[in-house]
Coordinates of C-alpha atoms in Angstrom, one line a residue:
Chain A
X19 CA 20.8 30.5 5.4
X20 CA 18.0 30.9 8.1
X21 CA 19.2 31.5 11.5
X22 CA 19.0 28.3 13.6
X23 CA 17.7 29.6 16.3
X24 CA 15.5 32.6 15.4
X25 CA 12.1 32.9 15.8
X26 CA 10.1 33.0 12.5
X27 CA 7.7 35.7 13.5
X28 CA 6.7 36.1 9.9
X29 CA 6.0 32.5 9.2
X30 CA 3.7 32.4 12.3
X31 CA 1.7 35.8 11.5
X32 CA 0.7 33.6 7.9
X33 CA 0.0 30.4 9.9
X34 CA -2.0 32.5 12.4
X35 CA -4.2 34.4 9.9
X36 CA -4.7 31.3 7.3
X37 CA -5.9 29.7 11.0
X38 CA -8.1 32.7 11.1
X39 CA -9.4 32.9 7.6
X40 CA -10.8 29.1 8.0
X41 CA -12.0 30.2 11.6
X42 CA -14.2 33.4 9.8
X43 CA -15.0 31.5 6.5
X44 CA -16.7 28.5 8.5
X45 CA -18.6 31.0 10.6
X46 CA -19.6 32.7 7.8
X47 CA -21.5 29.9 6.1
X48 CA -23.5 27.2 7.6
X49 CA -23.3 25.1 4.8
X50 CA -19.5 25.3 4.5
X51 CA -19.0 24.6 8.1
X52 CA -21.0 21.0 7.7
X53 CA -17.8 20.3 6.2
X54 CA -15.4 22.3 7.5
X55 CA -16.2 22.8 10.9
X56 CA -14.6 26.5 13.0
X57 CA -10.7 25.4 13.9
X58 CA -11.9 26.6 17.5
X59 CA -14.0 23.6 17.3
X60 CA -11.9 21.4 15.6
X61 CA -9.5 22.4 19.0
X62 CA -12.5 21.7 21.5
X63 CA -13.5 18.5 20.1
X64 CA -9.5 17.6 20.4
X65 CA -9.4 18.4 23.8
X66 CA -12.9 16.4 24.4
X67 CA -11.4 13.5 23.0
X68 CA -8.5 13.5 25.1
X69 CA -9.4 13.9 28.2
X70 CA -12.4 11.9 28.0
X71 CA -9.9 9.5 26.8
X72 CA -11.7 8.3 23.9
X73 CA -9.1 8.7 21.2
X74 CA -6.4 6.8 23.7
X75 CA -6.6 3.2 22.6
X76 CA -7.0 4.0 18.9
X77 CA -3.8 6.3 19.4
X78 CA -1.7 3.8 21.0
X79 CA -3.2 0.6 18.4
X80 CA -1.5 2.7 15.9
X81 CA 1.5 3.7 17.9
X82 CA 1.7 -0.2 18.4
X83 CA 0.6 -1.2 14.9
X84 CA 3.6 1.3 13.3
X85 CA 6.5 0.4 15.9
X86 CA 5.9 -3.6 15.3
X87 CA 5.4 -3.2 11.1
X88 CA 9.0 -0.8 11.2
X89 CA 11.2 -2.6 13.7
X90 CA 10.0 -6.0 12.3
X91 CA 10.5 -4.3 8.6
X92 CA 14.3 -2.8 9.6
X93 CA 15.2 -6.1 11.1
X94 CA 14.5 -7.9 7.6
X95 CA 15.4 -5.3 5.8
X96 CA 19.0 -4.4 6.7
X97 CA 19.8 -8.2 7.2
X98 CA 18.7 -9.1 4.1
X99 CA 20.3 -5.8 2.7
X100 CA 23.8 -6.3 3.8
X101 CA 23.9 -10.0 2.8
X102 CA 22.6 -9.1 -0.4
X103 CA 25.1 -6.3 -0.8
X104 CA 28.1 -8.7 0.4
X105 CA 27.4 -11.7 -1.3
X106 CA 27.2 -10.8 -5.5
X107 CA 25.9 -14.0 -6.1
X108 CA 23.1 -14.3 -4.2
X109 CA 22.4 -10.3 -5.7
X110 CA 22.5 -11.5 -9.1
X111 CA 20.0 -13.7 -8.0
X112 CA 17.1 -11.6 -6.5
X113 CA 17.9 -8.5 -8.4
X114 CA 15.2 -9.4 -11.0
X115 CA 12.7 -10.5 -8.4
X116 CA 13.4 -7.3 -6.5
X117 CA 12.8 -4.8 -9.5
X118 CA 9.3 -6.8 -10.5
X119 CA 8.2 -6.5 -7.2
X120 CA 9.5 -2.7 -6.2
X121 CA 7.4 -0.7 -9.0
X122 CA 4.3 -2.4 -7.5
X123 CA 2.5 0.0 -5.0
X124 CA 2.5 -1.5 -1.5
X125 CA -0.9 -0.8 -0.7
X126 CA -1.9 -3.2 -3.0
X127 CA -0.8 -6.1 -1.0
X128 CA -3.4 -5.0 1.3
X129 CA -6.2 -7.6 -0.3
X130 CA -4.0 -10.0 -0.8
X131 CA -2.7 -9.7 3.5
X132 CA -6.7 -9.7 4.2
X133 CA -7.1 -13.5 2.0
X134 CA -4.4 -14.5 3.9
X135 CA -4.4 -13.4 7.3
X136 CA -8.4 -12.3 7.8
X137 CA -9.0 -8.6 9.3
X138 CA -6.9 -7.9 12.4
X139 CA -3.6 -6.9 13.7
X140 CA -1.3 -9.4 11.8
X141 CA -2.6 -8.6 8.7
X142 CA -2.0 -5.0 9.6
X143 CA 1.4 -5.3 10.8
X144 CA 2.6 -8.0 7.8
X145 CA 1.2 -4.8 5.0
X146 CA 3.8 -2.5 7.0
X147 CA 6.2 -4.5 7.3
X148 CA 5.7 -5.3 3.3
X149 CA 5.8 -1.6 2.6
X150 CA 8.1 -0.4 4.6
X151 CA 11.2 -2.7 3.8
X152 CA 11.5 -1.6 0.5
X153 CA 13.3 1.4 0.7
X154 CA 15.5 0.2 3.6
X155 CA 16.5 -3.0 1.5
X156 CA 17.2 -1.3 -1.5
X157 CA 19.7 1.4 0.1
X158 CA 21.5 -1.3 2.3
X159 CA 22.3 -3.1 -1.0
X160 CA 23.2 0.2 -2.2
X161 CA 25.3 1.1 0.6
X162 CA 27.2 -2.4 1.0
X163 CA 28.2 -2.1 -2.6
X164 CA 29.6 1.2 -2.5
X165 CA 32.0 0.1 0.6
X166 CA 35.4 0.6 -1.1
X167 CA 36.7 -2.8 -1.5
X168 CA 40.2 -1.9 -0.2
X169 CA 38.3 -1.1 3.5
X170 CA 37.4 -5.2 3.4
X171 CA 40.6 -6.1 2.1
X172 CA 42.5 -4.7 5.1
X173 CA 40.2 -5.7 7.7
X174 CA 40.9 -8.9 6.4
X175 CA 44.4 -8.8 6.0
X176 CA 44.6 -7.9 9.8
X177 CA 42.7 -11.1 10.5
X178 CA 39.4 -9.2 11.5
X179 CA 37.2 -12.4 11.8
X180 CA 34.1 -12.2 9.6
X181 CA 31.6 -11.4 12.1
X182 CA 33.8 -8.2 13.0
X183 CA 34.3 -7.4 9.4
X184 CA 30.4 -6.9 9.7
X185 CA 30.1 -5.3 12.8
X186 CA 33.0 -2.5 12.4
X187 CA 33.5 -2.5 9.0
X188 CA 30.7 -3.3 6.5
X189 CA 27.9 -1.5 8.8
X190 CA 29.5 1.9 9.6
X191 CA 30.9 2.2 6.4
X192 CA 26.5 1.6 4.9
X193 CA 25.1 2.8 7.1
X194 CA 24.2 6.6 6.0
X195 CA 22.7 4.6 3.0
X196 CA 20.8 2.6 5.5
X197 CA 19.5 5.8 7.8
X198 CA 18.0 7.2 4.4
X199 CA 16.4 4.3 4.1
X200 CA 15.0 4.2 7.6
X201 CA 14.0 7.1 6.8
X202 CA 12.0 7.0 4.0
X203 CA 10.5 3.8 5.4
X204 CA 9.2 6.0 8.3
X205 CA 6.6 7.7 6.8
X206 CA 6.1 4.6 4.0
X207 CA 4.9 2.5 7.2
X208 CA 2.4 5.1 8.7
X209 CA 0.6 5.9 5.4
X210 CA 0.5 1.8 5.5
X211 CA -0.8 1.6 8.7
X212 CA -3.4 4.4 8.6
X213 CA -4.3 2.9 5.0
X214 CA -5.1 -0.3 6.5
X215 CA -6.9 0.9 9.6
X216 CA -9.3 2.1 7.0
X217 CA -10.1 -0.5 4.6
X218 CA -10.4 -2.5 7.4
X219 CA -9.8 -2.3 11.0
X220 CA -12.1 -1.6 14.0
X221 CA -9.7 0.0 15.7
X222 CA -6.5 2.7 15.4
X223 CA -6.4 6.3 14.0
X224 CA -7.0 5.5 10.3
X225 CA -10.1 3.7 11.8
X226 CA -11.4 6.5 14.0
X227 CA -11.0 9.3 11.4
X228 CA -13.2 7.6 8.7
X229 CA -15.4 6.6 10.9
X230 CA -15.9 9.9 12.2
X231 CA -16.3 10.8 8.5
X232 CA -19.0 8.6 8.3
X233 CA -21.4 10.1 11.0
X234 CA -20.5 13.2 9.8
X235 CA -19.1 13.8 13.1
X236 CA -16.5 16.0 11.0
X237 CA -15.0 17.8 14.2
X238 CA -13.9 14.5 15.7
X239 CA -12.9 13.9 12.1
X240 CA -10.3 17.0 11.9
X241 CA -9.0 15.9 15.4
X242 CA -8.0 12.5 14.2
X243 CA -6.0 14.2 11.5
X244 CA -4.8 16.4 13.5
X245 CA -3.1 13.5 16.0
X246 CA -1.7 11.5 12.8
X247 CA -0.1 14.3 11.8
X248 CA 1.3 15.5 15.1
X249 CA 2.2 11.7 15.7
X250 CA 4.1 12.0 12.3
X251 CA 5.9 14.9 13.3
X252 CA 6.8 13.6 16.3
X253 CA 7.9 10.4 15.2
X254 CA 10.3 12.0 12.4
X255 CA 11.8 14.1 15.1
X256 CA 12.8 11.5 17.0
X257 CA 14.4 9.6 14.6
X258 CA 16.3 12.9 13.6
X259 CA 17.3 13.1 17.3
X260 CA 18.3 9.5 17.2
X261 CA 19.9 9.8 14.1
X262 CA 22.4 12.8 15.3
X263 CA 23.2 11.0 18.7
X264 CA 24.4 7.9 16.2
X265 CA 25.8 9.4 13.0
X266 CA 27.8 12.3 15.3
X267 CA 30.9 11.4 13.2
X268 CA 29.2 12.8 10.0
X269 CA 27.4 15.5 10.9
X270 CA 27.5 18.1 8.3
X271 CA 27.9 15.8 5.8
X272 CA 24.4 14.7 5.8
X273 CA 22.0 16.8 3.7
X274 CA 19.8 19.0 5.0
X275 CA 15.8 18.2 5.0
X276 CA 13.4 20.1 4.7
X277 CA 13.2 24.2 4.1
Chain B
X19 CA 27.2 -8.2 -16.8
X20 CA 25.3 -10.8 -19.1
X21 CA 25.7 -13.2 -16.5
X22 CA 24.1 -11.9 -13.5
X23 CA 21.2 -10.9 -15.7
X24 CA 21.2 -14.9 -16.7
X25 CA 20.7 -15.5 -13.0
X26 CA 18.3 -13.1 -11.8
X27 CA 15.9 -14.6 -14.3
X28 CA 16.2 -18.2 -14.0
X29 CA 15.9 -17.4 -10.3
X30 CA 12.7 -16.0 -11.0
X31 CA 11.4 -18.4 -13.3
X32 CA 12.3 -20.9 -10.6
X33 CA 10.2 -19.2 -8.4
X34 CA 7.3 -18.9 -10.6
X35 CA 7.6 -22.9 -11.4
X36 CA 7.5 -23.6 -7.3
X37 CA 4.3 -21.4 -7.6
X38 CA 3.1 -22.7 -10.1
X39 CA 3.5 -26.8 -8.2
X40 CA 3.0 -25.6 -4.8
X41 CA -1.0 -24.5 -6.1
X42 CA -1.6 -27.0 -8.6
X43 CA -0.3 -30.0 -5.8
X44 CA -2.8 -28.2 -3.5
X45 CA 0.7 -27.5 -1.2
X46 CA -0.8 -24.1 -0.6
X47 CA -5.0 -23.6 -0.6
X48 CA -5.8 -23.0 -4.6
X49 CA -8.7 -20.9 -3.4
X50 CA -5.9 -18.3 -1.6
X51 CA -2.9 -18.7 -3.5
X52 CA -4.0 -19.9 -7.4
X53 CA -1.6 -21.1 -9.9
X54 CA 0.4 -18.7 -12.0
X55 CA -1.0 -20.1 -14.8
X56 CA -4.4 -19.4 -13.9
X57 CA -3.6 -16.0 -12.8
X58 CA -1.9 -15.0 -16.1
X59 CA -4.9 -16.3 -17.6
X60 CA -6.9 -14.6 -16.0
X61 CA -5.3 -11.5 -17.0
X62 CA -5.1 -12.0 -20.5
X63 CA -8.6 -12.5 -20.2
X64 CA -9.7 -9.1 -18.6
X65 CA -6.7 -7.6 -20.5
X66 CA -8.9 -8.3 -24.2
X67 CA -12.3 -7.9 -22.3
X68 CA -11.4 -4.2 -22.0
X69 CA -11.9 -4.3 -18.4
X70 CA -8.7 -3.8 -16.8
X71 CA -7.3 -1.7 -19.2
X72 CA -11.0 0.7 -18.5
X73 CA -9.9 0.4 -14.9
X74 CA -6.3 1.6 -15.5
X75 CA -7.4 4.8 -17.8
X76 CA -10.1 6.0 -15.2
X77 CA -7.0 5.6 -12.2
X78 CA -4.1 7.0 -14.7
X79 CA -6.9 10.2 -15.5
X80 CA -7.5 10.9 -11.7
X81 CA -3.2 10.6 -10.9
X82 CA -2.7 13.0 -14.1
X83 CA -4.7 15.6 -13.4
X84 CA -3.7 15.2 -9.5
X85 CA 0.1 15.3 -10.7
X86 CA -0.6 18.0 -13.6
X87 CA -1.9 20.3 -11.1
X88 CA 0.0 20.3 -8.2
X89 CA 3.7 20.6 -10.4
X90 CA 1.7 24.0 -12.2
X91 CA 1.0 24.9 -8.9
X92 CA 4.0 23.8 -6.6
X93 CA 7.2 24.7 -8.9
X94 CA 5.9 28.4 -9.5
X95 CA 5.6 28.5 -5.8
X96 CA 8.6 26.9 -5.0
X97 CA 10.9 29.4 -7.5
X98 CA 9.3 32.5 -5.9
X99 CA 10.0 30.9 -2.2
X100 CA 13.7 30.1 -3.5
X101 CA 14.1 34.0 -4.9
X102 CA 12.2 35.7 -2.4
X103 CA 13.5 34.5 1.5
X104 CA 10.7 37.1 2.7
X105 CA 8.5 34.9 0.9
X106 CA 9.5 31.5 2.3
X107 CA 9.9 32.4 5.9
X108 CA 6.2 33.7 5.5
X109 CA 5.2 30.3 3.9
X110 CA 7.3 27.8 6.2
X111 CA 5.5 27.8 9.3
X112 CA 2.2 26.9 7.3
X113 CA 4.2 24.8 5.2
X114 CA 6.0 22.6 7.9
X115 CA 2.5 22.1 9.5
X116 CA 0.7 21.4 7.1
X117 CA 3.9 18.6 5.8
X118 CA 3.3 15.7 8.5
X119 CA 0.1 14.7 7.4
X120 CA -0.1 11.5 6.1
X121 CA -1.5 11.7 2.8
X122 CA -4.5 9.0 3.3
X123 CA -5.9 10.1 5.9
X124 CA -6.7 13.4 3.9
X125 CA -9.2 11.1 2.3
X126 CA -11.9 10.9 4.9
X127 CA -11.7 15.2 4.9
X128 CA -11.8 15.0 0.7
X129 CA -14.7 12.7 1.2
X130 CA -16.9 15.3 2.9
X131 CA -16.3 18.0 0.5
X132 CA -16.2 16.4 -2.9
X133 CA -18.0 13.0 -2.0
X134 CA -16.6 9.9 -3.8
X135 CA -16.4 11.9 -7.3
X136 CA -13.1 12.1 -9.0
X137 CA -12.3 15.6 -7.6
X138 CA -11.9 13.6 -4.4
X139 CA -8.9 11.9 -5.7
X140 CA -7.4 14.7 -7.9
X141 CA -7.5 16.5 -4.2
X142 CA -5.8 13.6 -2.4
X143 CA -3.0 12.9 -5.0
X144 CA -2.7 16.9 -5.6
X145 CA -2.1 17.2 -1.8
X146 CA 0.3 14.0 -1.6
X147 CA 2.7 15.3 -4.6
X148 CA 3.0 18.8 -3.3
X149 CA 5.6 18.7 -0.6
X150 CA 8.3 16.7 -2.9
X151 CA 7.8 19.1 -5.5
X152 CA 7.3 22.4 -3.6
X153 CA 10.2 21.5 -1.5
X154 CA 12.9 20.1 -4.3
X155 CA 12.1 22.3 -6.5
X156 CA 13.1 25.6 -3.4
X157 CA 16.3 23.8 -2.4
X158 CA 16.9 23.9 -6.3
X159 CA 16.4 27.7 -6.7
X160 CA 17.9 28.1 -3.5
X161 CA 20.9 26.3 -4.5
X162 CA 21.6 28.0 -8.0
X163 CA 25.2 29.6 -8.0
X164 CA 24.3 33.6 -7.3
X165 CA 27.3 34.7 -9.3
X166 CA 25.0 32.8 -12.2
X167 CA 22.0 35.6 -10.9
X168 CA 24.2 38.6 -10.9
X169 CA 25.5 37.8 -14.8
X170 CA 22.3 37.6 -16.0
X171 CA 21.3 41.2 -13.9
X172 CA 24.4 42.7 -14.9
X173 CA 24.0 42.2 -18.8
X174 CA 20.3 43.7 -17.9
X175 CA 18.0 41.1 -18.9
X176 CA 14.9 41.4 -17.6
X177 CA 13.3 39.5 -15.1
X178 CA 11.1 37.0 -17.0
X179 CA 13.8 35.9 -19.3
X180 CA 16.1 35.4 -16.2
X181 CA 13.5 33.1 -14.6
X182 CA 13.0 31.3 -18.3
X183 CA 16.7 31.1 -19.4
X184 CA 18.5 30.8 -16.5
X185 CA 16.5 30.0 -13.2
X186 CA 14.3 26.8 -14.7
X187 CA 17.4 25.5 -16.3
X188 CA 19.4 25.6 -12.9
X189 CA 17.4 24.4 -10.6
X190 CA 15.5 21.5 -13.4
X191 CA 17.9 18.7 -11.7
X192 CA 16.4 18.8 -8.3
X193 CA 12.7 19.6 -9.7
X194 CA 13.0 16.6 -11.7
X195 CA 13.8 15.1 -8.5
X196 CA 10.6 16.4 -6.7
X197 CA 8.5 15.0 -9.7
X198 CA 10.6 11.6 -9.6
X199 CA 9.9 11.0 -5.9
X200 CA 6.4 12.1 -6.5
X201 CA 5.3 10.0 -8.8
X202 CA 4.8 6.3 -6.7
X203 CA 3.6 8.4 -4.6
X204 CA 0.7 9.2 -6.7
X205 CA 0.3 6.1 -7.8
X206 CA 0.1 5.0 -4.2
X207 CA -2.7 7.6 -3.4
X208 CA -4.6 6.6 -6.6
X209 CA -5.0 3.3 -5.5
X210 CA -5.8 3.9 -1.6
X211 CA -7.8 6.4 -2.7
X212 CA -10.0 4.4 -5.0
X213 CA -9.7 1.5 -2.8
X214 CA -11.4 3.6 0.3
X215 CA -14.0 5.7 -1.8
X216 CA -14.9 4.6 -5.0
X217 CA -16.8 2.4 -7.4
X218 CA -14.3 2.0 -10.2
X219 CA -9.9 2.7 -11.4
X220 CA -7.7 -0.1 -10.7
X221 CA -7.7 0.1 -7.0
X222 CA -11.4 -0.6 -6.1
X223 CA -11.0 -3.2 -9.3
X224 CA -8.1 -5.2 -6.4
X225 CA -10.4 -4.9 -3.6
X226 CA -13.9 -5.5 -5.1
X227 CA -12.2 -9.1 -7.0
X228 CA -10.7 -9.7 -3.2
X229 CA -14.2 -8.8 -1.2
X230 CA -15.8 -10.7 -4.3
X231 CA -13.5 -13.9 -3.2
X232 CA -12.3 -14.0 -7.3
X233 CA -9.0 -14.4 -6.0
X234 CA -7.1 -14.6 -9.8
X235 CA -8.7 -11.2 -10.6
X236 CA -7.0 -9.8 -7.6
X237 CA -4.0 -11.3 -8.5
X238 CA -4.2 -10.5 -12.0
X239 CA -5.3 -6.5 -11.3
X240 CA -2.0 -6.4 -8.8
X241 CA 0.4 -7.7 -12.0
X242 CA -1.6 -4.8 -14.1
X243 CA -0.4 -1.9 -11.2
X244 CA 2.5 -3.4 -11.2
X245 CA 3.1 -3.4 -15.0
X246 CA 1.5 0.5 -14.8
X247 CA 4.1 1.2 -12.4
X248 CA 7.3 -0.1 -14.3
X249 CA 5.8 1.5 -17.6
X250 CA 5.3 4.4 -15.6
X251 CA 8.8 4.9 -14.4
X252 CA 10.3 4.1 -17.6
X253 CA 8.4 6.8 -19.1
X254 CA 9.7 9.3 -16.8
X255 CA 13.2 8.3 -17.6
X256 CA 12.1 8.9 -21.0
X257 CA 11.3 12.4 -20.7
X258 CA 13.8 12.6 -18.3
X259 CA 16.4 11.9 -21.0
X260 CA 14.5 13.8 -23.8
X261 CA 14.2 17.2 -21.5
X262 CA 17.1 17.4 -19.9
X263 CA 20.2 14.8 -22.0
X264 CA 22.9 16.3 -20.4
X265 CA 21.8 15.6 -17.1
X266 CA 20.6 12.5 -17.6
X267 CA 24.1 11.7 -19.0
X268 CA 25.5 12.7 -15.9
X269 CA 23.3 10.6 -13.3
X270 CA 24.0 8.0 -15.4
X271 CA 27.7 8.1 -15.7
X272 CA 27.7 8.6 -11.7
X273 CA 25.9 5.2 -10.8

């Protein structure tokens, strides 16, 4: 419907002039801009905290904090997933465990991960990990069950040894379950790990912007939120790269996201 | 399909009973990991008190008006963007910025403005639950057969009753959807929210009995959420099935 590769003038005019109204309605009242500081000083104090350098380590702690929680949480996830999907016994098993535990929000294992593993990085990366496997776990069963039998049956009836069953047969056939999952889990584990750097870290993003709240320092504030979300974006791109390079076979048959 | 059902629960049950040793042979620190027992007690006891169910109304009344708000808001928005492409390419730059957020960190911002009052929250979940519902409920509209458009124009009816009669039912599917993904969403942001500003709803109720060291509270407030979120869901499939039976049917027939 929308040209690929056309330039949305429209859609930038808007973004400019809502960029402009804050700009004029902050100037406009003192009170207001306490809170809502200028965007030309939200901009500055970005810059500031760049190059001085200040933000890096909290930007990279988090970069850390969410690659360790996902990896670790897609490792488990699709492992568990596939042998879950594969073997109908041990399903039939965990199935109840599984619904009890999904409806739960995540975030509240975050008290329990503090008991057991104190304040710090572990306790961090084990919420993430807790959050973020969901999803991928729940679609890998989903996608090994809906692997048409008959695919098995022949790989098996050519003598495919199990572990190539797996490997050619059982995850191609899942895996656009499993990429939605991966998916999802992405921005499941950075709302985890922002969530946690708040209610208790001393370091990362989610750290540095309430902090920042704290001493009123609300430019600084705005920055943070600024990098999260550009450190979102670029995250989700990157996956959507990586996600074309390995799913070329099925391009166009994967729904489109977003507008 | 008995049989697997069977299973599943004696698996649980199973696990509950190593629990249940593991604490009460002091296998696992008591203090960290209490028996099951104790914990169920413990919620039976806070359940009469009154005080968790106190706790859930004041978190269910912030996620309601959060979730009320931004579906009157967001699927009005989202028909016009679907109808009107002048309108949507105007909106998506703004739209696609604004998207990559994470949700929690809004809280620090809401925190200046509205303080730790319950505006704060109804801000946070009303900004969380937008972009599901904005952006199903546009690929809905978008998506409605046009031939289905031009009927209803050529037998002159008028705009309103096309949006009423034949727009909302078209696209409903995929803005049920939008509100079905939103909704652990909300509950998600209820409970970081509360948990980061706040002095009451289920989510400071986990972290206070945690900072507190009553480690059975915190145990027992977690199997409250969790409870909250199954009744939750199932209530949505409720209303689900009561607003829109024939597709309902149809999901279900499909899985």
């Amino acid at each position: 419907m929308n040209g690929p590769s056309k330039f949305n003038w429209t859609g930038w005019l808007v973004f400019g002039l809502f960029l402009l109204l804050w700009e004029c309605g902050s100037r406009a009242s003192p009170k207001l801009q306490l809170y809502i500081p200028p965007v030309s000083q939200i901009v500055v104090a970005l810059s500031h905290l760049i190059v001085s350098g200040q933000v890096t380590t909290h930007l990279l702690t988090t970069m850390r904090r969410f690659l360790e929680g996902y990896l670790l949480a897609a490792a488990i996830a699709v492992t568990v997933g596939v042998a879950l999907g594969y073997f109908r016994f041990a399903h039939s098993l965990t199935e109840m465990l599984i619904e009890f535990l999904r409806p739960m929000p995540s975030v509240a294992i975050i008290p329990v991960a503090i008991l057991l593993l104190g304040i710090g990085d572990g306790m961090i990366v084990a919420v993430t990990v807790y959050a973020s496997t969901w999803p991928i776990l729940i679609n890998t069963i989903d996608g090994v069950r809906h692997i048409e039998r008959t695919l098995i049956d022949t790989g098996r009836t050519f003598g495919l040894a199990r572990r190539r069953i797996l490997w050619q047969i059982v995850l191609p056939a899942a895996s656009p379950y499993i990429v939605t999952g991966l998916r999802v889990s992405l921005s499941i584990a950075l709302i985890l790990v922002t969530t946690a750097e708040m209610i208790a870290g001393n370091k990362g993003l989610g750290f540095f912007i309430l902090d920042e709240e704290r001493s009123l320092q609300s430019s600084n504030m705005y920055a943070g939120i600024i990098l999260v979300a550009a450190l979102g974006y670029v995250l989700n791109r990157l996956f959507v790269v990586l996600q074309e390079k390995a799913m070329k076979w099925r391009r166009g048959m994967v729904a489109r996201e977003g507008l | 399909m008995r049989e697997p059902k069977l299973n599943g629960m004696f698996f649980l049950l199973a696990l509950l009973l190593v629990w249940e040793l593991a604490a009460r042979a002091e296998w696992v620190n008591p203090l960290i990991v209490p028996a099951v027992s104790k914990i169920v007690g413990t919620f039976s006891e806070l359940l009469w008190s009154g005080q968790i169910p106190l706790q859930i109304l004041a978190s269910l009344k912030r996620a309601a008006v959060g979730y009320a708000l931004a579906a009157a808001i967001f699927i009005p928005l989202g028909i016009f963007m679907g109808l009107f492409d002048n309108i949507r390419r105007a909106l998506e730059v703004t739209v696609e910025m604004l998207r990559p957020i994470p949700p929690p960190v809004v809280i620090p911002a809401a925190m200046l403005f509205f303080g730790l009052e319950d505006e704060m929250k109804i801000f946070v979940i009303f900004f969380s639950c937008a972009w599901p519902i904005l952006l199903n409920t546009l690929d809905g509209v978008k998506n409605i057969d046009r031939v289905l458009l031009h009927t209803a124009s050529t037998f002159g009816l008028p705009q309103r009753k096309i949006i009423w009669q034949v727009i909302l039912p078209a696209s409903s599917p995929q803005i049920m959807t939008g509100l079905r993904v939103s909704l652990p969403i909300v509950l998600i942001l209820v409970v970081i929210s509360e948990m980061v500003g706040s002095t009451d709803g289920i989510g400071y109720f986990i972290l206070d009995a945690q900072r507190r060291f009553r480690v059975a509270q915190m145990y027992a407030g977690m199997l409250a959420l969790a409870i909250l979120g199954y009744v939750l869901n199932q209530l949505f499939n409720l209303a689900h099935r009561s607003l829109l039976p024939w597709h309902w049917g149809m999901t279900k027939r499909m899985e």
